[in-house]
Amino acid sequence: LIATGIGLLLGLGVGIGRSWMLLGPALLKAAEAGRSAAAHGSDPKQKGWDFWTIEIESLSAELKDERLRLRNQAEAIEQRAARLAAEEKELAKVRAELVAMRREIGDKIVEITADEVKNVRSLANTYANLTPRAAVAIFREMDDVTVVKILAVMKADVVGPIFEEMSRATTPDQSLARRAALLSERLRMMKAARQSASP
């Protein structure tokens, strides 16, 4: 009995030792691989799964691709929004320039309203009977809009000598000659406006 017991113990010890010699390196290698995977974050359990299959790997790849596609799409939308904002800013600038130009043209264009036609013609006839020097002396004291309205209803052979007198007038800064040029420009704009308004 004792010999049998000793034999069983020896057989068991030899079997365990032999198994350890054969399986030990494989177990150590598997444990090392598990530690390495955990260190690199590729352990399926680190990803929140108790198991990891090819289907899950494929789904993960698809989700990554979709996330990348959405990120690219968001960047494209941001670029388009920035481009639209820049174009909107440019349009606002152009609109402001157009408003300023319209205001400037409106300031240059002089129109004679229907209720003042009679009075303006009467003044024009009065100044037409004056000498050019006297007319220029009076026009010096008037604003440009009134002078343009009066000159607009005068005949060209009356306006010509008045402008000639304005160009001859000796002033230190030649302001009368410059004013004659400005009045001529406003007369041109006024005539253009009247022709475009007429049927």
Coordinates of C-alpha atoms in Angstrom, one line a residue:
L1 CA 0.0 0.0 0.0
I2 CA 2.8 2.4 0.9
A3 CA 4.6 1.6 -2.3
T4 CA 1.5 2.1 -4.3
G5 CA 0.9 5.5 -2.6
I6 CA 4.4 6.5 -3.2
G7 CA 4.2 5.4 -6.8
L8 CA 1.0 7.4 -7.3
L9 CA 2.5 10.5 -5.8
L10 CA 5.6 10.1 -7.9
G11 CA 3.6 9.6 -11.1
L12 CA 1.5 12.6 -10.3
G13 CA 4.5 14.7 -9.6
V14 CA 6.2 13.6 -12.8
G15 CA 3.0 14.3 -14.9
I16 CA 2.7 17.8 -13.4
G17 CA 6.4 18.5 -14.0
R18 CA 6.3 17.2 -17.5
S19 CA 3.1 19.2 -18.3
W20 CA 4.7 22.3 -16.9
M21 CA 7.8 21.8 -19.0
L22 CA 5.7 21.5 -22.2
L23 CA 3.0 24.1 -21.5
G24 CA 5.0 26.6 -19.4
P25 CA 6.6 28.5 -22.3
A26 CA 3.3 28.7 -24.2
L27 CA 1.5 30.0 -21.1
L28 CA 4.3 32.6 -20.5
K29 CA 4.2 33.7 -24.1
A30 CA 0.4 34.1 -24.1
A31 CA 0.6 36.1 -20.8
E32 CA 3.3 38.3 -22.3
A33 CA 1.2 38.9 -25.5
G34 CA -1.8 39.9 -23.3
R35 CA 0.3 42.4 -21.3
S36 CA 1.7 43.8 -24.6
A37 CA -1.8 44.1 -26.1
A38 CA -3.1 45.8 -23.0
A39 CA -0.2 48.3 -23.1
H40 CA -1.0 49.2 -26.7
G41 CA -4.7 49.5 -26.1
S42 CA -5.6 46.7 -28.6
D43 CA -7.1 44.4 -26.1
P44 CA -10.7 43.7 -27.0
K45 CA -11.7 44.1 -23.4
Q46 CA -10.0 47.6 -23.4
K47 CA -12.3 48.5 -26.3
G48 CA -15.4 47.6 -24.2
W49 CA -16.0 44.2 -25.6
D50 CA -15.6 40.8 -24.0
F51 CA -15.0 39.3 -27.5
W52 CA -13.7 40.6 -30.8
T53 CA -14.7 39.2 -34.2
I54 CA -14.1 40.0 -37.8
E55 CA -17.6 41.5 -38.1
I56 CA -17.0 43.8 -35.2
E57 CA -13.6 44.8 -36.7
S58 CA -15.4 45.6 -40.1
L59 CA -18.1 47.6 -38.3
S60 CA -15.4 49.5 -36.5
A61 CA -13.6 50.3 -39.7
E62 CA -16.9 51.5 -41.3
L63 CA -17.5 53.7 -38.4
K64 CA -14.1 55.2 -38.6
D65 CA -14.5 55.8 -42.4
E66 CA -17.9 57.4 -41.7
R67 CA -16.4 59.7 -39.0
L68 CA -13.7 60.7 -41.4
R69 CA -16.2 61.4 -44.2
L70 CA -18.3 63.5 -41.8
R71 CA -15.3 65.5 -40.6
N72 CA -14.3 66.2 -44.3
Q73 CA -17.9 67.2 -45.0
A74 CA -17.9 69.6 -42.0
E75 CA -14.7 71.2 -43.1
A76 CA -16.1 71.7 -46.6
I77 CA -19.2 73.3 -45.1
E78 CA -17.1 75.6 -43.0
Q79 CA -15.0 76.6 -46.0
R80 CA -18.2 77.3 -48.0
A81 CA -19.6 79.3 -45.1
A82 CA -16.4 81.4 -44.9
R83 CA -16.5 81.9 -48.7
L84 CA -20.2 83.0 -48.6
A85 CA -19.4 85.4 -45.7
A86 CA -16.5 87.0 -47.7
E87 CA -18.8 87.3 -50.8
E88 CA -21.6 88.8 -48.6
K89 CA -19.1 91.3 -47.2
E90 CA -17.9 92.2 -50.8
L91 CA -21.6 92.6 -51.9
A92 CA -22.2 94.9 -49.0
K93 CA -19.2 97.0 -49.9
V94 CA -20.4 97.2 -53.6
R95 CA -23.9 98.1 -52.4
A96 CA -22.5 100.9 -50.3
E97 CA -20.4 102.2 -53.2
L98 CA -23.5 102.1 -55.5
V99 CA -25.6 104.0 -52.9
A100 CA -22.8 106.6 -52.6
M101 CA -22.6 106.9 -56.4
R102 CA -26.3 107.3 -56.7
R103 CA -26.3 110.0 -54.1
E104 CA -23.4 111.8 -55.8
I105 CA -25.3 111.6 -59.2
G106 CA -28.5 112.7 -57.5
D107 CA -26.6 115.7 -56.1
K108 CA -25.3 116.6 -59.5
I109 CA -28.6 116.3 -61.3
V110 CA -30.8 119.4 -61.1
E111 CA -34.5 119.2 -62.0
I112 CA -36.9 122.1 -62.4
T113 CA -40.2 121.2 -60.8
A114 CA -43.4 122.1 -62.5
D115 CA -44.4 124.8 -60.0
E116 CA -41.2 126.7 -60.4
V117 CA -40.9 126.7 -64.2
K118 CA -42.7 130.0 -64.6
N119 CA -40.5 131.8 -62.1
V120 CA -37.2 130.3 -63.4
R121 CA -38.1 131.4 -67.0
S122 CA -38.9 134.9 -65.7
L123 CA -35.6 135.1 -64.0
A124 CA -33.8 133.7 -67.0
N125 CA -35.4 136.4 -69.3
T126 CA -34.4 139.1 -66.8
Y127 CA -30.7 137.9 -66.6
A128 CA -30.6 137.5 -70.4
N129 CA -31.2 141.2 -70.7
L130 CA -28.2 142.0 -68.4
T131 CA -24.6 142.3 -69.6
P132 CA -22.6 139.1 -69.0
R133 CA -20.5 140.9 -66.4
A134 CA -23.6 141.9 -64.4
A135 CA -25.1 138.4 -64.7
V136 CA -21.8 136.9 -63.4
A137 CA -21.8 139.3 -60.5
I138 CA -25.3 138.2 -59.5
F139 CA -24.5 134.5 -60.1
R140 CA -21.6 134.8 -57.7
E141 CA -24.1 135.3 -54.8
M142 CA -26.4 132.5 -55.8
D143 CA -26.1 128.8 -55.1
D144 CA -25.2 126.4 -57.9
V145 CA -28.6 124.7 -58.1
T146 CA -30.4 128.0 -58.7
V147 CA -27.8 129.2 -61.3
V148 CA -28.1 125.9 -63.2
K149 CA -31.9 126.1 -63.3
I150 CA -31.7 129.6 -64.7
L151 CA -29.0 128.7 -67.2
A152 CA -30.9 125.7 -68.3
V153 CA -33.8 127.7 -69.7
M154 CA -31.6 130.4 -71.3
K155 CA -30.6 130.1 -74.9
A156 CA -27.1 129.0 -75.8
D157 CA -26.1 132.4 -77.3
V158 CA -26.9 134.0 -73.9
V159 CA -25.2 131.3 -71.8
G160 CA -22.0 131.4 -73.9
P161 CA -21.0 135.0 -73.1
I162 CA -21.8 134.5 -69.4
F163 CA -19.4 131.5 -69.2
E164 CA -16.8 133.5 -71.2
E165 CA -17.1 136.3 -68.6
M166 CA -16.7 133.8 -65.8
S167 CA -13.5 132.4 -67.4
R168 CA -12.1 135.9 -67.9
A169 CA -12.9 137.1 -64.4
T170 CA -9.6 137.6 -62.5
T171 CA -9.7 136.0 -59.1
P172 CA -6.6 134.8 -57.2
D173 CA -7.7 131.2 -57.2
Q174 CA -9.5 131.1 -60.5
S175 CA -12.6 130.0 -58.6
L176 CA -15.0 131.5 -61.2
A177 CA -13.5 129.5 -64.1
R178 CA -13.7 126.4 -62.0
R179 CA -17.3 127.2 -61.1
A180 CA -18.1 127.6 -64.8
A181 CA -16.8 124.1 -65.5
L182 CA -18.9 122.7 -62.6
L183 CA -22.0 124.5 -63.8
S184 CA -21.4 123.2 -67.3
E185 CA -21.2 119.6 -66.0
R186 CA -24.4 120.0 -64.0
L187 CA -26.2 121.5 -67.0
R188 CA -25.1 118.5 -69.0
M189 CA -26.4 116.1 -66.4
M190 CA -29.7 118.1 -66.2
K191 CA -30.2 117.9 -69.9
A192 CA -29.5 114.2 -69.9
A193 CA -32.0 113.7 -67.1
R194 CA -34.7 115.8 -68.9
Q195 CA -34.2 113.9 -72.2
S196 CA -34.4 110.5 -70.5
A197 CA -37.5 111.6 -68.6
S198 CA -39.3 113.0 -71.7
P199 CA -41.4 110.4 -73.6

